[in-house]
Each structure stands twice: as C-alpha cells, then as structure tokens.
Coordinates of C-alpha atoms in Angstrom, one line a residue:
M16 CA 0.0 0.0 0.0
F17 CA 2.7 2.4 1.0
R18 CA 6.2 3.0 -0.5
L19 CA 8.2 2.9 2.6
P20 CA 11.8 3.5 2.9
R21 CA 13.6 0.2 2.0
E22 CA 15.5 0.1 5.3
I23 CA 12.1 -0.2 7.2
N24 CA 10.8 -2.9 4.8
L25 CA 14.0 -5.0 5.2
L26 CA 14.1 -4.5 8.9
A27 CA 10.5 -5.7 9.2
E28 CA 11.1 -8.7 7.1
K29 CA 14.2 -9.7 9.0
L30 CA 12.6 -9.2 12.3
V31 CA 9.5 -11.4 11.5
R32 CA 11.8 -14.1 10.0
R33 CA 13.8 -14.1 13.4
F34 CA 10.5 -14.0 15.5
P35 CA 7.7 -15.6 13.6
G36 CA 5.1 -14.4 15.9
A37 CA 6.1 -10.9 15.8
E38 CA 4.1 -7.9 14.3
V39 CA 5.6 -4.8 12.9
F40 CA 3.6 -1.7 12.6
L41 CA 4.2 1.8 11.2
V42 CA 2.4 4.1 13.7
G43 CA 1.4 7.7 14.3
G44 CA 2.3 10.6 12.0
G45 CA 4.0 8.5 9.4
V46 CA 0.7 6.7 8.6
R47 CA -1.2 9.9 8.5
D48 CA 1.2 11.6 6.2
L49 CA 1.5 8.6 3.8
L50 CA -2.3 8.4 3.6
L51 CA -2.3 12.1 2.7
A52 CA 0.3 11.5 0.1
K53 CA 2.7 13.7 2.0
M54 CA 6.4 13.1 2.4
S55 CA 7.1 12.1 6.0
K56 CA 10.2 12.2 8.2
D57 CA 8.4 10.3 11.0
F58 CA 8.9 6.6 10.7
D59 CA 8.1 5.2 14.0
L60 CA 7.7 1.4 14.4
L61 CA 5.8 -0.6 16.9
V62 CA 6.9 -4.1 17.5
R63 CA 4.5 -6.6 19.3
G64 CA 5.2 -10.2 20.3
V65 CA 9.1 -9.7 21.0
P66 CA 10.3 -9.2 24.6
A67 CA 12.5 -6.2 25.1
R68 CA 15.7 -8.0 25.7
K69 CA 15.4 -10.2 22.6
L70 CA 14.4 -7.2 20.5
E71 CA 17.4 -5.2 21.8
A72 CA 19.7 -8.1 21.0
F73 CA 18.3 -8.5 17.5
L74 CA 18.4 -4.7 16.7
K75 CA 22.1 -4.7 17.8
T76 CA 22.8 -6.9 14.8
Q77 CA 21.2 -4.4 12.5
G78 CA 23.0 -1.2 13.4
K79 CA 23.9 1.0 16.3
T80 CA 21.2 0.7 18.9
N81 CA 20.3 3.0 21.8
L82 CA 17.7 2.1 24.5
V83 CA 15.9 5.2 25.3
G84 CA 14.2 4.2 28.4
K85 CA 13.8 0.7 30.0
S86 CA 10.2 1.1 31.0
F87 CA 9.5 3.0 27.9
G88 CA 10.7 0.1 25.7
V89 CA 11.9 2.6 22.9
F90 CA 14.9 2.0 20.9
K91 CA 16.7 4.2 18.4
L92 CA 18.3 2.4 15.6
K93 CA 21.0 3.8 13.2
V94 CA 21.1 1.6 10.2
Q95 CA 23.7 1.2 7.7
S96 CA 23.6 3.2 4.6
P97 CA 21.8 1.6 1.7
E98 CA 25.0 1.6 -0.5
S99 CA 26.7 -0.6 2.1
R100 CA 24.1 -3.1 2.4
V101 CA 23.7 -6.2 0.1
Q102 CA 20.0 -6.6 -0.9
N103 CA 18.3 -9.9 -0.3
K104 CA 17.3 -11.1 -3.6
N105 CA 14.8 -13.5 -2.2
S106 CA 12.9 -10.8 -0.3
K107 CA 9.2 -11.2 -0.2
L108 CA 9.0 -7.4 0.4
R109 CA 10.5 -6.0 -2.7
P110 CA 12.0 -2.5 -1.9
S111 CA 10.6 0.2 -4.2
G112 CA 14.1 1.6 -4.7
L113 CA 12.5 5.0 -4.6
R114 CA 12.9 5.9 -1.0
T115 CA 15.5 5.7 1.6
L116 CA 15.9 7.2 5.0
D117 CA 17.6 10.6 5.1
S118 CA 19.0 10.2 8.6
G119 CA 19.2 6.4 8.8
L120 CA 17.5 6.6 12.1
I121 CA 14.4 4.5 13.1
D122 CA 12.4 4.7 16.3
I123 CA 11.3 1.3 17.4
A124 CA 9.0 0.8 20.5
L125 CA 7.1 -1.9 22.3
P126 CA 3.4 -1.3 23.0
R127 CA 3.0 0.8 26.0
T128 CA 0.5 2.4 28.5
E129 CA 0.7 5.8 30.0
H130 CA -0.9 7.0 33.3
A131 CA -0.8 10.6 34.6
L132 CA 0.7 10.8 38.1
L133 CA 0.1 14.2 39.5
G134 CA -2.3 15.7 36.9
T135 CA 0.1 18.7 36.2
G136 CA -0.4 18.5 32.4
A137 CA 3.3 17.9 31.8
Y138 CA 4.3 15.0 29.5
R139 CA 7.1 13.9 31.9
D140 CA 4.3 13.5 34.5
F141 CA 3.4 10.0 33.3
A142 CA 4.1 6.6 34.4
V143 CA 4.9 4.6 31.3
Q144 CA 5.2 0.9 31.1
S145 CA 5.9 -1.3 28.0
D146 CA 4.5 -4.8 27.5
Y147 CA 5.3 -6.6 24.3
R148 CA 2.0 -8.6 24.7
L149 CA -0.2 -5.4 24.9
P150 CA -3.0 -5.2 22.3
L151 CA -2.3 -2.7 19.6
A152 CA -5.6 -0.8 20.3
V153 CA -4.5 -0.3 23.9
D154 CA -1.2 1.4 22.8
L155 CA -3.1 3.6 20.2
S156 CA -5.6 4.7 22.8
R157 CA -3.0 6.7 24.5
R158 CA -2.3 8.9 21.5
D159 CA -3.3 12.5 21.2
F160 CA -5.5 12.7 18.1
T161 CA -7.5 10.2 16.0
V162 CA -5.5 11.0 12.8
N163 CA -2.2 10.0 14.8
A164 CA -3.9 6.9 16.2
L165 CA -3.4 4.8 13.2
A166 CA -1.2 1.7 12.5
Y167 CA -0.1 0.1 9.4
N168 CA 1.1 -3.5 9.4
I169 CA 4.1 -3.6 7.3
L170 CA 3.8 -7.3 6.5
T171 CA 0.1 -7.7 6.0
K172 CA -0.4 -4.2 4.7
K173 CA -3.4 -3.7 6.7
I174 CA -4.3 -0.5 8.6
S175 CA -5.7 -0.6 12.3
D176 CA -8.0 2.3 12.9
P177 CA -9.8 1.9 16.4
F178 CA -10.8 5.5 16.9
G179 CA -12.1 6.7 13.5
G180 CA -8.9 8.3 12.3
L181 CA -9.4 7.4 8.7
K182 CA -12.9 9.2 8.6
D183 CA -11.4 12.2 10.3
L184 CA -8.6 12.3 7.6
D185 CA -11.1 12.1 4.8
Q186 CA -13.3 14.8 6.5
K187 CA -10.2 16.9 7.3
I188 CA -10.8 17.0 11.1
I189 CA -8.5 17.1 14.2
R190 CA -10.3 15.3 16.9
A191 CA -8.8 14.1 20.4
V192 CA -8.8 10.4 21.1
G193 CA -11.4 9.8 24.0
Q194 CA -12.6 12.8 25.9
P195 CA -10.9 15.9 24.6
E196 CA -10.6 17.7 27.9
A197 CA -9.1 14.7 29.6
R198 CA -6.7 14.0 26.8
L199 CA -5.6 17.5 26.5
K200 CA -5.1 17.8 30.4
E201 CA -2.7 14.9 30.3
D202 CA -0.2 17.0 28.3
Y203 CA -0.9 20.8 27.8
S204 CA 1.5 20.9 24.8
R205 CA -1.3 19.2 23.0
L206 CA -3.2 22.5 22.9
L207 CA -0.6 23.8 20.5
R208 CA -0.3 20.5 18.7
A209 CA -3.9 20.7 17.8
I210 CA -3.5 24.0 16.2
R211 CA -0.2 23.1 14.5
F212 CA -1.8 20.0 13.0
A213 CA -4.8 22.1 11.7
V214 CA -2.6 24.7 10.3
Q215 CA -0.2 22.2 8.6
L216 CA -2.8 19.9 7.2
D217 CA -5.4 22.6 6.5
F218 CA -7.9 20.7 8.8
Q219 CA -10.7 22.0 11.1
I220 CA -10.5 21.2 14.8
E221 CA -13.6 19.1 15.9
K222 CA -16.1 21.2 17.9
K223 CA -15.7 19.5 21.4
T224 CA -11.9 19.3 20.9
W225 CA -11.7 23.1 20.1
A226 CA -13.9 23.9 23.2
A227 CA -11.4 22.0 25.2
V228 CA -8.4 23.9 23.8
R229 CA -10.1 27.2 24.5
K230 CA -11.0 26.2 28.0
L231 CA -7.6 24.9 28.9
A232 CA -5.5 27.6 27.1
K233 CA -4.7 29.5 30.3
N234 CA -2.7 26.3 31.4
I235 CA -0.1 26.7 28.8
N236 CA 2.0 28.8 31.1
R237 CA 1.3 26.7 34.2
K238 CA 4.2 25.8 36.5
A239 CA 4.8 22.8 38.9
G240 CA 7.7 22.7 41.2
G241 CA 8.9 26.1 39.9
E242 CA 9.2 25.0 36.2
F243 CA 6.9 25.4 33.3
V244 CA 4.9 22.0 32.7
V245 CA 5.2 22.7 29.1
P246 CA 8.9 23.4 28.3
R247 CA 9.6 26.6 26.4
E248 CA 11.5 24.5 23.8
T249 CA 8.4 22.6 23.2
I250 CA 6.4 25.9 22.8
A251 CA 9.0 27.1 20.3
K252 CA 8.6 23.9 18.2
E253 CA 4.9 24.1 17.9
L254 CA 4.7 27.8 17.3
L255 CA 7.4 27.9 14.7
K256 CA 6.0 24.9 12.8
A257 CA 2.6 26.5 12.7
F258 CA 3.8 29.9 11.6
Y259 CA 6.1 28.5 9.0
A260 CA 3.3 26.4 7.6
N261 CA 0.6 29.1 7.4
P262 CA 1.2 32.3 9.4
V263 CA -2.3 33.7 8.8
R264 CA -4.1 30.7 9.9
A265 CA -1.7 30.2 12.8
L266 CA -2.3 33.6 14.1
E267 CA -6.1 33.3 13.7
L268 CA -6.3 30.0 15.6
L269 CA -3.9 31.1 18.3
D270 CA -5.9 34.3 18.8
Q271 CA -9.3 32.6 18.8
S272 CA -8.1 29.9 21.1
G273 CA -6.8 32.3 23.8
L274 CA -3.2 30.9 23.4
L275 CA -1.9 34.0 21.7
K276 CA -2.9 36.0 24.9
E277 CA -1.0 33.6 27.1
L278 CA 2.2 33.3 24.8
L279 CA 2.4 36.5 22.7
P280 CA 0.2 39.1 24.5
E281 CA 2.1 42.0 23.0
L282 CA 0.7 41.3 19.6
L283 CA -3.0 41.8 20.7
K284 CA -2.3 45.5 21.3
M285 CA -2.2 45.9 17.5
K286 CA -5.9 45.3 17.6
K287 CA -8.0 48.6 17.4
C288 CA -4.7 50.7 17.1
P289 CA -5.6 53.3 14.6
Q290 CA -3.6 54.3 11.6
P291 CA -3.6 57.6 9.5
K292 CA -6.4 56.7 6.9
N293 CA -4.8 58.6 4.1
W294 CA -2.0 56.0 4.2
H295 CA -3.6 53.0 5.8
S296 CA -7.2 52.5 4.5
E297 CA -6.7 48.8 5.0
G298 CA -7.6 49.3 8.7
D299 CA -5.9 49.2 12.1
V300 CA -2.4 47.8 12.9
W301 CA -3.6 44.3 13.3
Q302 CA -5.4 44.2 10.0
H303 CA -2.4 45.8 8.3
T304 CA -0.2 43.0 9.8
V305 CA -2.6 40.2 8.6
L306 CA -2.5 41.7 5.1
C307 CA 1.4 41.7 5.2
L308 CA 1.4 38.0 6.3
Q309 CA -1.1 37.2 3.4
N310 CA 1.2 39.0 1.0
L311 CA 4.1 36.6 1.8
F312 CA 2.1 34.0 -0.1
S313 CA 0.5 36.3 -2.8
R314 CA 1.1 36.0 -6.6
Q315 CA 2.9 39.3 -6.5
Y316 CA 5.4 38.0 -3.9
Q317 CA 5.9 34.6 -5.5
K318 CA 6.5 36.2 -8.9
K319 CA 9.5 38.2 -7.4
F320 CA 10.6 35.6 -4.7
P321 CA 9.9 32.1 -5.6
E322 CA 11.4 30.7 -2.4
K323 CA 9.1 29.9 0.6
P324 CA 9.5 32.8 3.1
S325 CA 12.0 32.0 5.9
I326 CA 10.7 31.7 9.4
N327 CA 12.8 34.8 10.3
L328 CA 10.9 36.8 7.7
I329 CA 7.5 35.4 8.8
L330 CA 8.2 36.5 12.4
A331 CA 9.6 39.9 11.4
T332 CA 6.5 40.5 9.3
L333 CA 4.4 39.4 12.3
F334 CA 6.2 41.8 14.6
H335 CA 7.1 44.7 12.3
D336 CA 4.6 47.1 13.5
S337 CA 4.1 45.7 17.1
G338 CA 5.7 48.9 18.3
K339 CA 3.0 51.1 17.0
P340 CA 0.6 50.7 19.9
Y341 CA 3.3 51.5 22.4
T342 CA 4.4 54.6 20.5
I343 CA 1.2 56.1 19.1
Q344 CA 0.8 59.9 19.3
T345 CA -2.4 61.5 18.2
P346 CA -3.5 65.2 17.4
K347 CA -6.1 65.0 20.2
K348 CA -3.9 63.6 22.9
D349 CA -0.4 64.7 21.9
H350 CA -1.2 67.7 19.7
T351 CA 0.7 66.2 16.7
D352 CA -0.2 67.1 13.1
R353 CA -1.5 63.5 12.5
I354 CA -1.3 60.0 14.1
R355 CA 2.3 59.2 14.4
F356 CA 4.4 56.2 15.7
N357 CA 7.9 57.7 16.2
D358 CA 10.5 54.9 16.7
H359 CA 8.0 52.2 16.5
D360 CA 10.5 50.2 14.4
N361 CA 13.0 50.0 17.2
F362 CA 10.4 49.5 19.9
G363 CA 8.9 46.5 17.9
A364 CA 12.4 45.1 17.4
Q365 CA 12.9 45.0 21.2
L366 CA 9.5 43.3 21.7
A367 CA 10.3 40.7 19.2
R368 CA 13.7 40.0 20.7
K369 CA 12.2 39.7 24.2
A370 CA 9.5 37.4 22.9
G371 CA 12.2 35.3 21.1
E372 CA 14.2 34.9 24.4
R373 CA 11.1 34.3 26.6
L374 CA 9.8 31.4 24.3
K375 CA 13.3 30.2 23.4
L376 CA 12.5 30.4 19.7
S377 CA 16.1 29.7 18.8
A378 CA 16.1 26.4 20.5
Y379 CA 14.2 24.5 17.8
K380 CA 15.9 23.6 14.6
D381 CA 15.1 21.5 11.6
S382 CA 16.1 21.4 7.9
A383 CA 13.6 24.3 7.1
I384 CA 13.2 26.1 10.3
D385 CA 16.1 28.0 11.9
C386 CA 14.9 31.0 13.9
D387 CA 17.5 33.6 14.8
P388 CA 15.7 36.2 17.1
E389 CA 18.6 38.7 16.5
Q390 CA 18.0 38.7 12.8
V391 CA 14.3 39.0 13.4
S392 CA 15.0 42.0 15.6
W393 CA 17.3 43.6 13.0
L394 CA 14.7 43.2 10.2
I395 CA 12.1 44.9 12.2
A396 CA 14.4 47.7 13.2
K397 CA 15.4 48.4 9.7
H398 CA 12.1 47.9 7.8
M399 CA 11.4 51.7 7.7
L400 CA 14.7 52.1 5.9
V401 CA 13.0 53.6 2.7
V402 CA 10.7 55.8 4.7
H403 CA 13.4 57.4 6.8
G404 CA 15.7 57.9 3.8
R405 CA 15.3 58.8 0.2
V406 CA 16.2 55.8 -1.9
G407 CA 17.6 57.9 -4.7
E408 CA 20.0 59.8 -2.5
M409 CA 21.3 56.7 -0.6
K410 CA 24.9 56.0 -1.1
N411 CA 25.9 52.6 -2.6
T412 CA 27.8 51.9 0.5
T413 CA 24.7 52.2 2.5
L414 CA 22.8 49.7 0.2
E415 CA 25.8 47.4 0.6
K416 CA 25.6 47.6 4.4
Y417 CA 22.0 46.5 4.4
F418 CA 21.7 44.3 1.3
F419 CA 25.0 42.8 0.6
S420 CA 26.6 42.3 4.0
D421 CA 26.3 39.4 6.4
R422 CA 23.0 40.7 7.6
P423 CA 19.7 39.1 6.1
G424 CA 19.4 41.8 3.3
A425 CA 17.3 39.4 1.1
D426 CA 14.8 39.1 3.8
L427 CA 14.7 42.9 4.4
L428 CA 14.0 43.5 0.9
R429 CA 11.1 41.0 1.1
L430 CA 9.8 42.6 4.3
I431 CA 9.8 46.1 2.7
F432 CA 8.0 44.6 -0.3
V433 CA 5.0 42.9 1.6
D434 CA 4.8 46.1 3.9
T435 CA 4.4 48.3 0.9
L436 CA 1.8 46.0 -0.6
A437 CA -0.3 46.2 2.6
T438 CA 0.0 49.9 2.8
V439 CA -3.3 51.0 1.0
P440 CA -3.7 54.7 0.5
G441 CA -7.1 56.3 1.0
K442 CA -9.3 57.5 -1.9
G443 CA -7.6 60.1 -3.9
E444 CA -4.4 59.7 -2.0
K445 CA -1.1 58.7 -3.5
Y446 CA 1.5 56.6 -1.7
T447 CA 5.1 57.1 -2.7
P448 CA 6.3 53.8 -4.4
H449 CA 9.4 53.4 -2.3
Y450 CA 10.0 49.8 -3.1
P451 CA 10.3 49.9 -6.8
A452 CA 13.2 52.5 -6.5
L453 CA 14.8 50.4 -3.9
E454 CA 14.6 47.2 -5.9
K455 CA 16.1 48.9 -9.1
R456 CA 19.1 50.2 -7.2
V457 CA 19.7 46.9 -5.4
K458 CA 19.6 45.2 -8.8
Q459 CA 21.9 47.7 -10.4
L460 CA 24.4 47.2 -7.5
A461 CA 24.1 43.4 -7.8
R462 CA 25.3 43.6 -11.5
L463 CA 28.9 44.4 -10.2
G464 CA 29.2 40.7 -9.1
S465 CA 29.6 38.0 -11.6
I466 CA 26.8 35.5 -12.8
K467 CA 28.4 32.8 -10.8
K468 CA 29.0 34.9 -7.7
P469 CA 26.4 37.7 -7.2
A470 CA 28.1 39.1 -4.1
L471 CA 29.7 42.5 -4.6
P472 CA 33.5 42.6 -5.5
A473 CA 35.9 42.9 -2.7
P474 CA 37.4 46.4 -1.8
I475 CA 40.3 47.1 -4.0
L476 CA 42.5 48.6 -1.2
D477 CA 42.4 47.7 2.5
G478 CA 43.1 50.1 5.4
R479 CA 46.8 49.1 5.7
E480 CA 47.5 50.0 2.1
I481 CA 45.6 53.3 2.4
M482 CA 47.7 54.3 5.5
K483 CA 50.9 53.5 3.7
L484 CA 49.9 55.2 0.4
C485 CA 48.6 58.4 2.4
K486 CA 51.2 58.2 5.1
I487 CA 48.8 58.5 8.0
K488 CA 48.1 56.6 11.2
P489 CA 45.1 54.5 12.2
G490 CA 42.1 56.7 12.9
P491 CA 38.8 58.2 11.6
E492 CA 40.5 59.6 8.6
V493 CA 41.3 56.0 7.3
G494 CA 37.7 55.0 7.6
R495 CA 36.6 58.2 5.8
I496 CA 38.9 57.4 2.9
I497 CA 37.7 53.7 2.7
L498 CA 34.1 54.8 2.4
K499 CA 34.8 57.3 -0.3
L500 CA 36.9 54.7 -2.3
R501 CA 34.3 52.1 -1.9
E502 CA 31.5 54.4 -3.0
E503 CA 33.5 55.2 -6.3
Q504 CA 34.2 51.5 -6.7
L505 CA 30.5 50.6 -6.3
K506 CA 29.5 53.3 -8.8
G507 CA 31.7 51.5 -11.3
R508 CA 34.0 54.4 -11.7
I509 CA 37.1 52.6 -10.1
R510 CA 38.0 49.1 -11.1
T511 CA 41.8 48.8 -10.8
K512 CA 44.4 49.3 -8.0
A513 CA 46.0 51.9 -10.2
A514 CA 42.8 53.9 -10.4
A515 CA 42.2 53.6 -6.8
K516 CA 45.6 54.9 -5.8
K517 CA 45.2 57.8 -8.3
F518 CA 41.8 58.7 -6.8
I519 CA 43.2 58.7 -3.2
R520 CA 46.2 60.9 -4.2
I521 CA 43.8 63.4 -5.9
K522 CA 41.2 63.6 -3.3
N523 CA 43.6 63.4 -0.3

C-alpha cells in the first residue's frame, strides 16, 4: 500500500523471520502523512510479540542501537547506509528503490501504556510501562488525536483504526482520542499540537476538541515545582512549525483559542490601534499585519521571490509594527499634526527580541526552520529604511551595508515589499512607491558581481594599504577614505588598483 523506505521494509522482514510471531507496525504521524500523500520524516515502528531483551539483541545486529528508556521500551536504531548493504534477492517485500531514510534513524517501540501521576499537564508527569503482549488498540488509545492513532502492519499491509482516524482524515478533522478535555489535560502541549496540525494539514478542529483547547488555554504557562509544565523549547517547536506552515491561519487560531494572549500578548495591542487613513485605508495595525502576512504568499510576492518565506521573515512580518501601539501619538492627545508612531520600528524590534528569548525560539531547529531572534529583531528595526531615507539619495555603501553584507538583506527587501503592498492609501491619495526604486538600485548594484558569484566585488585597497599610501596613522581619517573609495568602486568608476591609488592621491 505504501512506498516505505527500503530500510524499514527490510528490517520488518528480517525481524519477522527471526521472530515468527512478531508484528511490525508503522504508527502515528508516518501513517497519517502517507495516507495524505505527503512526504514524511516520521517513521516510528511498533513491535508486538518480542520481549524487550530479545528485541534489543536483534536490533544490535542491524546497526547502532540505543535504548531510550527501560520502562518505555523505546529503541533508536541507526541503520547502515543503503549503499553498504547487500540486498536480499529472495525478499518477499521488494524495496521500491524510490525511498531511503535521510538520517538512517528509526524509532522502534514496544506497545505501552501511560498514566498521569500528579495531573500537572506535563508530559514528563506520566508513568509509562511497556508490554510486548499489549493489544495494539490499547497502545493507540494513549495517543493525542485520531489521525495519529493509526497503525499500518508492514507485513500484512493492513491498517488498524480503532478510533475513526481514517474518517477524520477524509473529513479533514483534528479530533482528540477519547474525551477531549481529559486527553488535553494529560499534556498541555497538545493544545498547541492541535493548532499546529490544523494549520499544517489545513484541517478543522472538531467542535468538542476546540472547546477544550479554548477552556484549557490558560494552562499553557502553568508551573509545577517552579518549572513550566510545558517546556519553552516545546512551545517554540509548535509555534514555529505552525507559523512556518501558514502564518495567517496560525495567528487566527492562536488568537481565537486564547493561546496568543498567553504566549504573545504584546501582539494583541495591535487590535484597534488606529493608523492614518490617508496612508492606511486597510484598517488598524492588526489588519495591516494580517494583510502583510497574506502578501508573503501572494502571486505578486511569488513572482518576485519564488522561495518559501523563511521563518525569520515570517516572524519579522508578524512583529514589524508591534511597536506602534506603544508609541502612538495622536492630534487630540499629543497635539501632533497626525497620528504618528515615532521609533516604533526600534520598539517593535525590542518586543520581538524579548519574545524570542522568553519562548526560546532559537532552541528548535530542523532542515527548514532556523529561527534567529537577533536577525528577526534587525529586520524589524530596519524595515522603515526607505521611509526614513530617500532611496535615490542613498549611497551605494549604505545599500551594501543593508543588502549585501552578512545581514539578512534578502529578507529585508522582502519585508519592505510586503509592507508596501499592505499599505493601502485612502481614496484620492497617492503613496510614494519606495519599493520599486529600492529594488532597481539593489539590482543595479548586484550587477557588479559575476553571474556565478552575485556578491559584490571585494574592496580594491584595504586600510593598511591606504595608510601606507597616504602616510597616515590609524584613525577616523582611514575610515573616511575607505568609504569614499568604496563608493566610487560601487558606482563603477574605479576598477583597478592603479585607479584607486590615483583617486586617493587626488582627493586626499
């Protein structure tokens, strides 16, 4: 039925050959994703009918094995690379040859039960006991949502579905296994998991499950023994995965559930925060931010930037105007000429940095998600670049500093673009098209690099050469000359060392 990685097919066949009464199942998210025709990284196996000691001894013959927990009965197996393994020509399970494990790691577990001990809502507050004789349905009954409580027998190719997960997959529903409130209370991280799965899969959360999520949202920051029952690292993982998959839907569900109020309350102040209607007819700061997030996946954006937005860009877009409610000045209250948000960019950068640190957003990493709160903060602090300065008058060295250095200049350009798209002038008003001018200048500057290496050419002379040539000592004057020379180089007026030396002698 499924095209599983060949390492898994071979392992299952060998295991059943060694233990004829054994059953080997693919369980959890791997089954769900394969049924949805999605590529999955989750290949968790469940083995029945083989005692832990015998299973461990067998697995050690297949690769490097690590027993995660004795009572858990969970093993991590690092298998050999496919290239180094001789395929069994008599195999009844013919490997498709189309899929292999990227990491070579397989999680293998015995059936197990879980019982909450103190009722804190922390996953670590569980008594877990494995039992190789335990019925499959008992093991599946402890899982969070029906779409994750599925098992696929690798040998018989049959699916076990004791809780209606197949129907929920078909109807695109996230439903808790058993009583929703009881299931979510066992582990409060499931509140965020429900939202994350709904966002990633584009599913709806079942009515009773959703009611339980909303009722229990206030517990996400609960502490026991002085520690958060849901580790901040887990919070980071769930939030980042949700925002990366679909930031608009993630924001909507987090807000409606009450989890946004608990985890990112600073964002809620954007609601009903007014903006000058002549520049922002789209609505308040919250509506503007939602429109910016939508623009990250618009046709206009994808035409210019085919790559999926990075998590840093998504978070910068989410927070870029978060400083406005904190810095707002109005004609009525502050006697300003119009509504103003002086320094909101820097204030928002500080809010984003603090939120990133508070929720440990940099702790979670995978192949697609690598959050750097410092970069997010920098993007927010600089997103008003084209408003604060006239693009046509910017020096090339300034553009180099922001868009061609080790800073995330590509994401800054994208942030300015979606912000511009979401700034809708009122009727009869004209909004200065800052972005096109900026894009034109950045492209012109990029042409100085080669096709193979779009980075700008290195400076022709370094500080030491300039000091020797001008017979001056280290100091501000050296920096001044370096900038002047670099500006001429980036304008294409100086291309050789001889020309650079001549320029310095004339100008200095």
